[in-house]
Structure formats: structure tokens, C-alpha cells
PDB file of C-alpha atoms in Angstrom:
ATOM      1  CA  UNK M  30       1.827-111.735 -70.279  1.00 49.00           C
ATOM      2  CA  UNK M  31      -0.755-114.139 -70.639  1.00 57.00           C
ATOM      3  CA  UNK M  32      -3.457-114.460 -67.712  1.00 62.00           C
ATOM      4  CA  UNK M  33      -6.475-116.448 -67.234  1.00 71.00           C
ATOM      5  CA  UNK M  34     -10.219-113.939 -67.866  1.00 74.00           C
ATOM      6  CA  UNK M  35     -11.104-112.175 -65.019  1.00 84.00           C
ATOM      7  CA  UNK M  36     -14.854-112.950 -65.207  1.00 88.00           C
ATOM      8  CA  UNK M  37     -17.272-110.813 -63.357  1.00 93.00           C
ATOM      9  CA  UNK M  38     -20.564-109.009 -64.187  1.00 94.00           C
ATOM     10  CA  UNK M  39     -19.894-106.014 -66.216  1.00 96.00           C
ATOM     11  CA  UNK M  40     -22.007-103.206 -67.263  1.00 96.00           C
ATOM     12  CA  UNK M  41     -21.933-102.960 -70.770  1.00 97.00           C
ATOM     13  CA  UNK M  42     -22.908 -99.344 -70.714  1.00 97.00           C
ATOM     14  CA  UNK M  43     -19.290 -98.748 -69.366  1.00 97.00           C
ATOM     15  CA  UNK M  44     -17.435-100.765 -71.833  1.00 97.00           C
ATOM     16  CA  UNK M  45     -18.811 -98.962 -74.980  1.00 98.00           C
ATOM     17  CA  UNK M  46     -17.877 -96.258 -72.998  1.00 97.00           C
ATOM     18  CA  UNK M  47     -14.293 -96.859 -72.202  1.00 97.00           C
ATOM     19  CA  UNK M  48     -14.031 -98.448 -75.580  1.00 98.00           C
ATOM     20  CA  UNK M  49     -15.049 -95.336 -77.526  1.00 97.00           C
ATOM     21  CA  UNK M  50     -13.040 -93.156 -75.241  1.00 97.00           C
ATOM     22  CA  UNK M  51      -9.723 -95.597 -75.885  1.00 96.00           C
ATOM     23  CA  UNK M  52     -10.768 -94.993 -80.076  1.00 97.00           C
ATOM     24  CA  UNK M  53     -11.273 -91.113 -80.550  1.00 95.00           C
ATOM     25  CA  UNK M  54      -7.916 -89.949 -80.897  1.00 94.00           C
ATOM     26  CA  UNK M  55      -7.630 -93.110 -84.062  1.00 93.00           C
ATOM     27  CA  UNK M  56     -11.060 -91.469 -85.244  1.00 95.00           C
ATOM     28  CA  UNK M  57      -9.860 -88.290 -85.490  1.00 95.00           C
ATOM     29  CA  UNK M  58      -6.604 -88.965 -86.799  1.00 95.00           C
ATOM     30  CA  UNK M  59      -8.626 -90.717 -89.692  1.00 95.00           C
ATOM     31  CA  UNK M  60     -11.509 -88.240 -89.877  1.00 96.00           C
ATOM     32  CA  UNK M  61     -13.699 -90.858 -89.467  1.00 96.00           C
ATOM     33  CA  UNK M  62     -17.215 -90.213 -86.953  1.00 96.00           C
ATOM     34  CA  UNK M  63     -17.895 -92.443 -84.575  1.00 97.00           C
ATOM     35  CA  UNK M  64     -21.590 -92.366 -83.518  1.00 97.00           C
ATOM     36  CA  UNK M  65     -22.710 -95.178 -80.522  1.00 97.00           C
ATOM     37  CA  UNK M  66     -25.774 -96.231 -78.877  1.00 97.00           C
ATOM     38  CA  UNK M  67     -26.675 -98.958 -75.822  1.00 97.00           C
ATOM     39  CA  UNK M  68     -29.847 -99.368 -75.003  1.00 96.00           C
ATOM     40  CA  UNK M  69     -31.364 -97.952 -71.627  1.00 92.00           C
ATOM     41  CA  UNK M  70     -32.502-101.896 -70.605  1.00 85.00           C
ATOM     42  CA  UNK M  71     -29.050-103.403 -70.829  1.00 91.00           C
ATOM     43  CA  UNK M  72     -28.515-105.782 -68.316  1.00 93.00           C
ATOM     44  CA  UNK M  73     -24.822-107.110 -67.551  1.00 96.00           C
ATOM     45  CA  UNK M  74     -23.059-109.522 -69.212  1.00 96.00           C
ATOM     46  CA  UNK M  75     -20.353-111.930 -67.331  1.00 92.00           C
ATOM     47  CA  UNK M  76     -17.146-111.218 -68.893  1.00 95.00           C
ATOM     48  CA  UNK M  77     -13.439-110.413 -68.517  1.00 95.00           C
ATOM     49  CA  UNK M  78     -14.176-106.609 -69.009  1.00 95.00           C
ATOM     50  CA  UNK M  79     -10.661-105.637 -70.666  1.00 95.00           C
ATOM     51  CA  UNK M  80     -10.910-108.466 -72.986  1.00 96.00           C
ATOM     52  CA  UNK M  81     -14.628-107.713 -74.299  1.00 97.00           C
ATOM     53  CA  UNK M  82     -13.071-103.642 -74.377  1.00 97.00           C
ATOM     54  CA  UNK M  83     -10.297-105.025 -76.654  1.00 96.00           C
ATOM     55  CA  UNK M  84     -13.042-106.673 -79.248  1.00 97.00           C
ATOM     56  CA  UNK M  85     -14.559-103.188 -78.998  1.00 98.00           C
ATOM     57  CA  UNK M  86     -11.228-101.146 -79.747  1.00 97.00           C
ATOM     58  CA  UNK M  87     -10.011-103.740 -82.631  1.00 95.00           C
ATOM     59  CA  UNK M  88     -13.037-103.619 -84.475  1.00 96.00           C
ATOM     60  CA  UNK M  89     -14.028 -99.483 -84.344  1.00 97.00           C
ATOM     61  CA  UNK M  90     -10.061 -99.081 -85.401  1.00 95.00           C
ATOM     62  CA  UNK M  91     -10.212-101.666 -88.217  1.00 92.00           C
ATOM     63  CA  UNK M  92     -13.275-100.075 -89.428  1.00 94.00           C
ATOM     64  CA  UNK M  93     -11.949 -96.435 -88.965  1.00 94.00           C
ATOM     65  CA  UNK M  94      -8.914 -98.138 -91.158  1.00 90.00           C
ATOM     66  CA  UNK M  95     -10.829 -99.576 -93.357  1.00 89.00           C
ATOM     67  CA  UNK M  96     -12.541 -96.231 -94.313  1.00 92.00           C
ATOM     68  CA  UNK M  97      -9.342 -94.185 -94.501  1.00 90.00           C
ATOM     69  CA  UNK M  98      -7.522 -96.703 -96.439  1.00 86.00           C
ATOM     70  CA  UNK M  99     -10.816 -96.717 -98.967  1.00 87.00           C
ATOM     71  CA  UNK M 100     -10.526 -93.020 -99.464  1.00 91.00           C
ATOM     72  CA  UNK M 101     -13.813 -92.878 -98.731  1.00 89.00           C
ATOM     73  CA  UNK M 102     -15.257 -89.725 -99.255  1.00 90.00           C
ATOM     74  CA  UNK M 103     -16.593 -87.263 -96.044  1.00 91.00           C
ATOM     75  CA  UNK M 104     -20.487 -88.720 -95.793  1.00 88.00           C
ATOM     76  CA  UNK M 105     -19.041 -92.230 -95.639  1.00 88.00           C
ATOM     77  CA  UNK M 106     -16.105 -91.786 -93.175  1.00 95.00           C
ATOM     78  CA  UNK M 107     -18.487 -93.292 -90.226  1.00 95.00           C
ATOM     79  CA  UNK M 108     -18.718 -96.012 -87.467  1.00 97.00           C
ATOM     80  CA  UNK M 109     -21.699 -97.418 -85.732  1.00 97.00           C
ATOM     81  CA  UNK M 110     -21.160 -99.062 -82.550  1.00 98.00           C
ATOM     82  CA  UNK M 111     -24.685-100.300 -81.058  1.00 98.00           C
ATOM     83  CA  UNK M 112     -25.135-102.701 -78.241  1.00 98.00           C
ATOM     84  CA  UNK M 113     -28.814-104.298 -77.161  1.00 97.00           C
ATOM     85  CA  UNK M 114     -29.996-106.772 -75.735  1.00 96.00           C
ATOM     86  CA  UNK M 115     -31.473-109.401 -78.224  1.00 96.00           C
ATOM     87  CA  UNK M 116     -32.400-113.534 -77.890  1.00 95.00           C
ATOM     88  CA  UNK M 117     -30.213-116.208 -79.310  1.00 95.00           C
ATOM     89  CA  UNK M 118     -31.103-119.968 -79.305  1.00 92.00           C
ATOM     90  CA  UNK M 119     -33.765-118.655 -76.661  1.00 93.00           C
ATOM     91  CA  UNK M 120     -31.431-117.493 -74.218  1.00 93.00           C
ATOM     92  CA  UNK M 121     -30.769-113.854 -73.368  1.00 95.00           C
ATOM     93  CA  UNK M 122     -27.252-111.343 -74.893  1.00 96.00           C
ATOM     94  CA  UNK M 123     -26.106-108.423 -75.364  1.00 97.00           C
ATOM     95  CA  UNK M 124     -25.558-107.920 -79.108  1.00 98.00           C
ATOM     96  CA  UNK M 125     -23.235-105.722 -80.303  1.00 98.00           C
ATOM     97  CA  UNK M 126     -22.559-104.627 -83.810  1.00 98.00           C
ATOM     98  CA  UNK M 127     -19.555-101.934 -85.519  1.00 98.00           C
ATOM     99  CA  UNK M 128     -21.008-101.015 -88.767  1.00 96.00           C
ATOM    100  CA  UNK M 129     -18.938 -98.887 -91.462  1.00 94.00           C
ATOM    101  CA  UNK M 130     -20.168 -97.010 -94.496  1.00 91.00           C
ATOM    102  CA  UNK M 131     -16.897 -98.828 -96.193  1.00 87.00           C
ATOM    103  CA  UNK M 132     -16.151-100.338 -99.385  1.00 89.00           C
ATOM    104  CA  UNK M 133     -17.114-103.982 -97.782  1.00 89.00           C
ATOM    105  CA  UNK M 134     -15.187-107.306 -98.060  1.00 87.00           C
ATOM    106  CA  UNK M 135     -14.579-109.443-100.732  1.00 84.00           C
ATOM    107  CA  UNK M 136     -15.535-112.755-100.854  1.00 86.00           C
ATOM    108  CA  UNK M 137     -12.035-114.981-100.190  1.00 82.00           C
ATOM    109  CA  UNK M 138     -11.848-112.151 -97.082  1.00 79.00           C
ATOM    110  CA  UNK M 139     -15.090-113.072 -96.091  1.00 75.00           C
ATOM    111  CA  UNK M 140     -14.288-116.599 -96.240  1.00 78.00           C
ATOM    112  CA  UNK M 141     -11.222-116.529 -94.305  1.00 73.00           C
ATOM    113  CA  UNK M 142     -11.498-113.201 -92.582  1.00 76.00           C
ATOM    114  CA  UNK M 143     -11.005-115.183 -88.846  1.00 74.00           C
ATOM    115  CA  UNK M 144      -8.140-117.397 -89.851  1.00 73.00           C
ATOM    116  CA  UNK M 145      -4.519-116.649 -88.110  1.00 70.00           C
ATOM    117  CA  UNK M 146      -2.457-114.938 -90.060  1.00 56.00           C
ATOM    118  CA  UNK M 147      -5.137-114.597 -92.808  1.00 56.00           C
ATOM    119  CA  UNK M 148      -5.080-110.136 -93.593  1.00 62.00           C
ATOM    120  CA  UNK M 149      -6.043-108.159 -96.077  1.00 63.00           C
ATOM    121  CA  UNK M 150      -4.266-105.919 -94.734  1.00 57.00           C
ATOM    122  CA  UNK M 151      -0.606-104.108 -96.740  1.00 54.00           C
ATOM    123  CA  UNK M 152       0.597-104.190 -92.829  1.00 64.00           C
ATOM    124  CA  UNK M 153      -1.389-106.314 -91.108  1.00 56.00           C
ATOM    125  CA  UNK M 154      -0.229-109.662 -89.279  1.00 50.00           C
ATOM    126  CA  UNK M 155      -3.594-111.226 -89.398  1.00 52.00           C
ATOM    127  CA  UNK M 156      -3.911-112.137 -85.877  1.00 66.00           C
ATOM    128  CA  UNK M 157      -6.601-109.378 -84.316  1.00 80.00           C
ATOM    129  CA  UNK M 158      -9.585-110.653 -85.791  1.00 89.00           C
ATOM    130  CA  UNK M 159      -8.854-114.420 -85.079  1.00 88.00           C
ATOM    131  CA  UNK M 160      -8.160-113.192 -81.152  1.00 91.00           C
ATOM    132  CA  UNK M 161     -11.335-111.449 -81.473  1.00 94.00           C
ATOM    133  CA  UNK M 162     -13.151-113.938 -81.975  1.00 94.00           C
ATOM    134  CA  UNK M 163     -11.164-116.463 -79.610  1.00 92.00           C
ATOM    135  CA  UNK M 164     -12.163-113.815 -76.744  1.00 94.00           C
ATOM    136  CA  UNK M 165     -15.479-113.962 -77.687  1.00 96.00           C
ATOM    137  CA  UNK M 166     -15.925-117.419 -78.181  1.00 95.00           C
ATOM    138  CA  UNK M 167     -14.394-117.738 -74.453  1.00 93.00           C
ATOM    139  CA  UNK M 168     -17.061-115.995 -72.982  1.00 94.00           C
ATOM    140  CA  UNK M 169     -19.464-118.465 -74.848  1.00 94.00           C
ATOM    141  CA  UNK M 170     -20.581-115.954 -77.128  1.00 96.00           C
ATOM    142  CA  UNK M 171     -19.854-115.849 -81.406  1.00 97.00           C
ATOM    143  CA  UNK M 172     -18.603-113.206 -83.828  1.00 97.00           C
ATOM    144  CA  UNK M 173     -19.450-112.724 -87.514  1.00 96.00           C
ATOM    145  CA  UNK M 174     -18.788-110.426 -90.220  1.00 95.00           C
ATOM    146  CA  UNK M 175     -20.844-109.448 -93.220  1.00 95.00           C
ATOM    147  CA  UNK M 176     -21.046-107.117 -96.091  1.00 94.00           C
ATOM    148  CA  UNK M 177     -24.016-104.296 -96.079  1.00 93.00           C
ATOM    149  CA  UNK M 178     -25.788-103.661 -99.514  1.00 94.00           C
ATOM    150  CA  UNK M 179     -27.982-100.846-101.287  1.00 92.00           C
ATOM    151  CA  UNK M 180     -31.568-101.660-101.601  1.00 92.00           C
ATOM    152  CA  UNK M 181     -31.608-103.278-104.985  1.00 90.00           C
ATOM    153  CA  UNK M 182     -28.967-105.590-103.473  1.00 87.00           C
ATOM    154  CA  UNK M 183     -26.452-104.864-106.196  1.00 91.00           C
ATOM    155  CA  UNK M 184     -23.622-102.192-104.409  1.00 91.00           C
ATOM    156  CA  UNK M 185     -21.939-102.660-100.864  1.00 89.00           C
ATOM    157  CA  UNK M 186     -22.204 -99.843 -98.664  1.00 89.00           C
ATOM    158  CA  UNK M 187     -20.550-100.845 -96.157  1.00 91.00           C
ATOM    159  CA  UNK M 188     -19.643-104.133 -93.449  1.00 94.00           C
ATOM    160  CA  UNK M 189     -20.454-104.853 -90.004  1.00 97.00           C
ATOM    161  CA  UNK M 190     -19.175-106.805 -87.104  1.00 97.00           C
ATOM    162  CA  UNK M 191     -21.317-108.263 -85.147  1.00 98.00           C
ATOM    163  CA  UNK M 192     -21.235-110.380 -81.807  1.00 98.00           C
ATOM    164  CA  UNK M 193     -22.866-111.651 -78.787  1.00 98.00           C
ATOM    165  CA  UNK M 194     -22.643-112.445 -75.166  1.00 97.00           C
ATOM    166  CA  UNK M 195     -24.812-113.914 -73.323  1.00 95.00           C
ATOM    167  CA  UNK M 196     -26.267-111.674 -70.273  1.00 93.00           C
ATOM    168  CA  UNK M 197     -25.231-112.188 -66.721  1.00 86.00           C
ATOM    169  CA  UNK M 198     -27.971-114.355 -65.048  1.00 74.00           C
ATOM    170  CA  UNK M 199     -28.120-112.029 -61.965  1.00 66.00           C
ATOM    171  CA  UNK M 200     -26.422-109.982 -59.879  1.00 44.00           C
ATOM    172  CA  UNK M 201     -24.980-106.277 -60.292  1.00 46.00           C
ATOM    173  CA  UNK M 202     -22.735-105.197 -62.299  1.00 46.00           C
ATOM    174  CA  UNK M 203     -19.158-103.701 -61.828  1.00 46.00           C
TER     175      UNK M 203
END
């Protein structure tokens, strides 16, 4: 059932948190590693908690998929979640970015990775990333993807999701 966001200020601290715990079992089941950080100064962000916790879940499982699916082999079967706070436009957010040591995206997924009912994906119905970034764009924040290269810029190594909310402007956090 469809509800209107339940905005409040949330700690991000506890959403990585309940995010990763809601992902280890897929991790596991994939033999993928998930590895986080969130930085000690990490003030709250104003947001429908569940909703941001979904982004969170979608994106460590696509990447844990992503991996599997790849074959990749045992030193590349790992996810990155990191949250900090960072500036955009000159005005405070949390960042948060889900990097995998994956075989990347190709260029028409890149292109139309967002799109509904776009997938590159054997199974997939191509609508988690575009709510993704709908929830994120509802909390006035943006969502990207991009490809991760070696240093002579010639092999992926991997992609990352990134996106960004902008911080609570005071206040404590739930």
C-alpha cells in the first residue's frame, strides 16, 4: 500500500545499520563481503527512514548480484557501503556510496540504467533502480551511477552508487 514519507530526522548511523543487518543473509548466500563505514561527525538527515533503508538494501543486493552473477573470483566478491558528510551546491549531505569490485556497466546500461522497466537484468523487471532514485529525489537529494577503472584508465574494476541527502538543519535525531 502506498503511503505518503514519514519525514523526520534520522540518524544515519542507524540506517546503515539496519540496512546492512536486512543484507547479510543475501551476502552470504552470494559469498560476497560486505565491509561499511559512517563517519563519527554524521549529523541527521530529514528523511522517511524505511524509504532511505530501502535505497540502502536495493543497491548492496544488486551489487552482491552483480558480483555473483559475474563469477567474480574470491578477492573481488566485495561491497563498500560508506556514508559522510560532504557539501553540494554549498549546502550540507550525507553522501553515501555502494561500491563493488564488479565487472562494471556498459555504456547503453549506463545510459539508461534509471529508466522504468529499463534491466540488464535475465530476471529483472527494471523498476528498483528507477524507485531508487524517485525516493531519493523525494527527499531532495540525487542518485548516480558510474563505472570504477584501474589506474591507467583502461580496465573497470568495479561500479558505484552514489547519492545524497541533504542534512537535517537541526534538531535530534530518531
Amino acid at each position: 500500500k502506498r503511503s505518503a514519507p514519514n519525514y523526520s530526522a534520522a540518524n544515519v548511523r542507524d540506517m546503515v545499520l539496519d540496512a546492512v543487518e536486512l543484507t547479510e543473509i543475501e551476502m552470504r548466500r552470494r559469498n560476497v563481503r560486505l565491509s561499511y563505514q559512517v563517519a563519527q561527525d554524521m549529523a541527521p538527515v530529514m528523511a522517511d527512514r524505511i524509504l532511505v533503508e530501502q535505497v540502502l538494501i536495493n543497491l548492496m543486493k544488486n551489487a552482491a548480484e552483480a558480483i555473483d552473477n559475474a563469477h567474480m573470483p574470491p578477492a573481488r566478491r566485495t561491497v563498500q557501503l560508506d556514508a559522510r558528510p560532504s557539501v553540494v551546491e554549498g549546502k550540507p549531505v550525507a553522501h553515501f556510496a555502494i561500491t563493488d569490485a564488479g565487472k562494471g556497466l556498459s555504456k547503453e546500461g549506463l545510459a539508461h540504467l534509471f529508466e522504468a522497466f529499463f534491466t540488464t537484468k535475465v530476471e529483472g523487471l527494471g523498476i528498483g533502480l528507477n524507485l531508487c532514485r524517485s525516493i531519493v529525489e523525494s527527499h531532495q537529494g540525487r542518485l548516480w551511477a558510474e563505472n570504477l577503472y584501474n589506474d591507467t584508465g583502461t580496465e573497470v574494476t568495479g561500479c558505484r552508487f552514489s547519492f545524497w541527502l541533504p542534512l537535517h538543519a537541526g534538531g535530534r535525531s530518531t
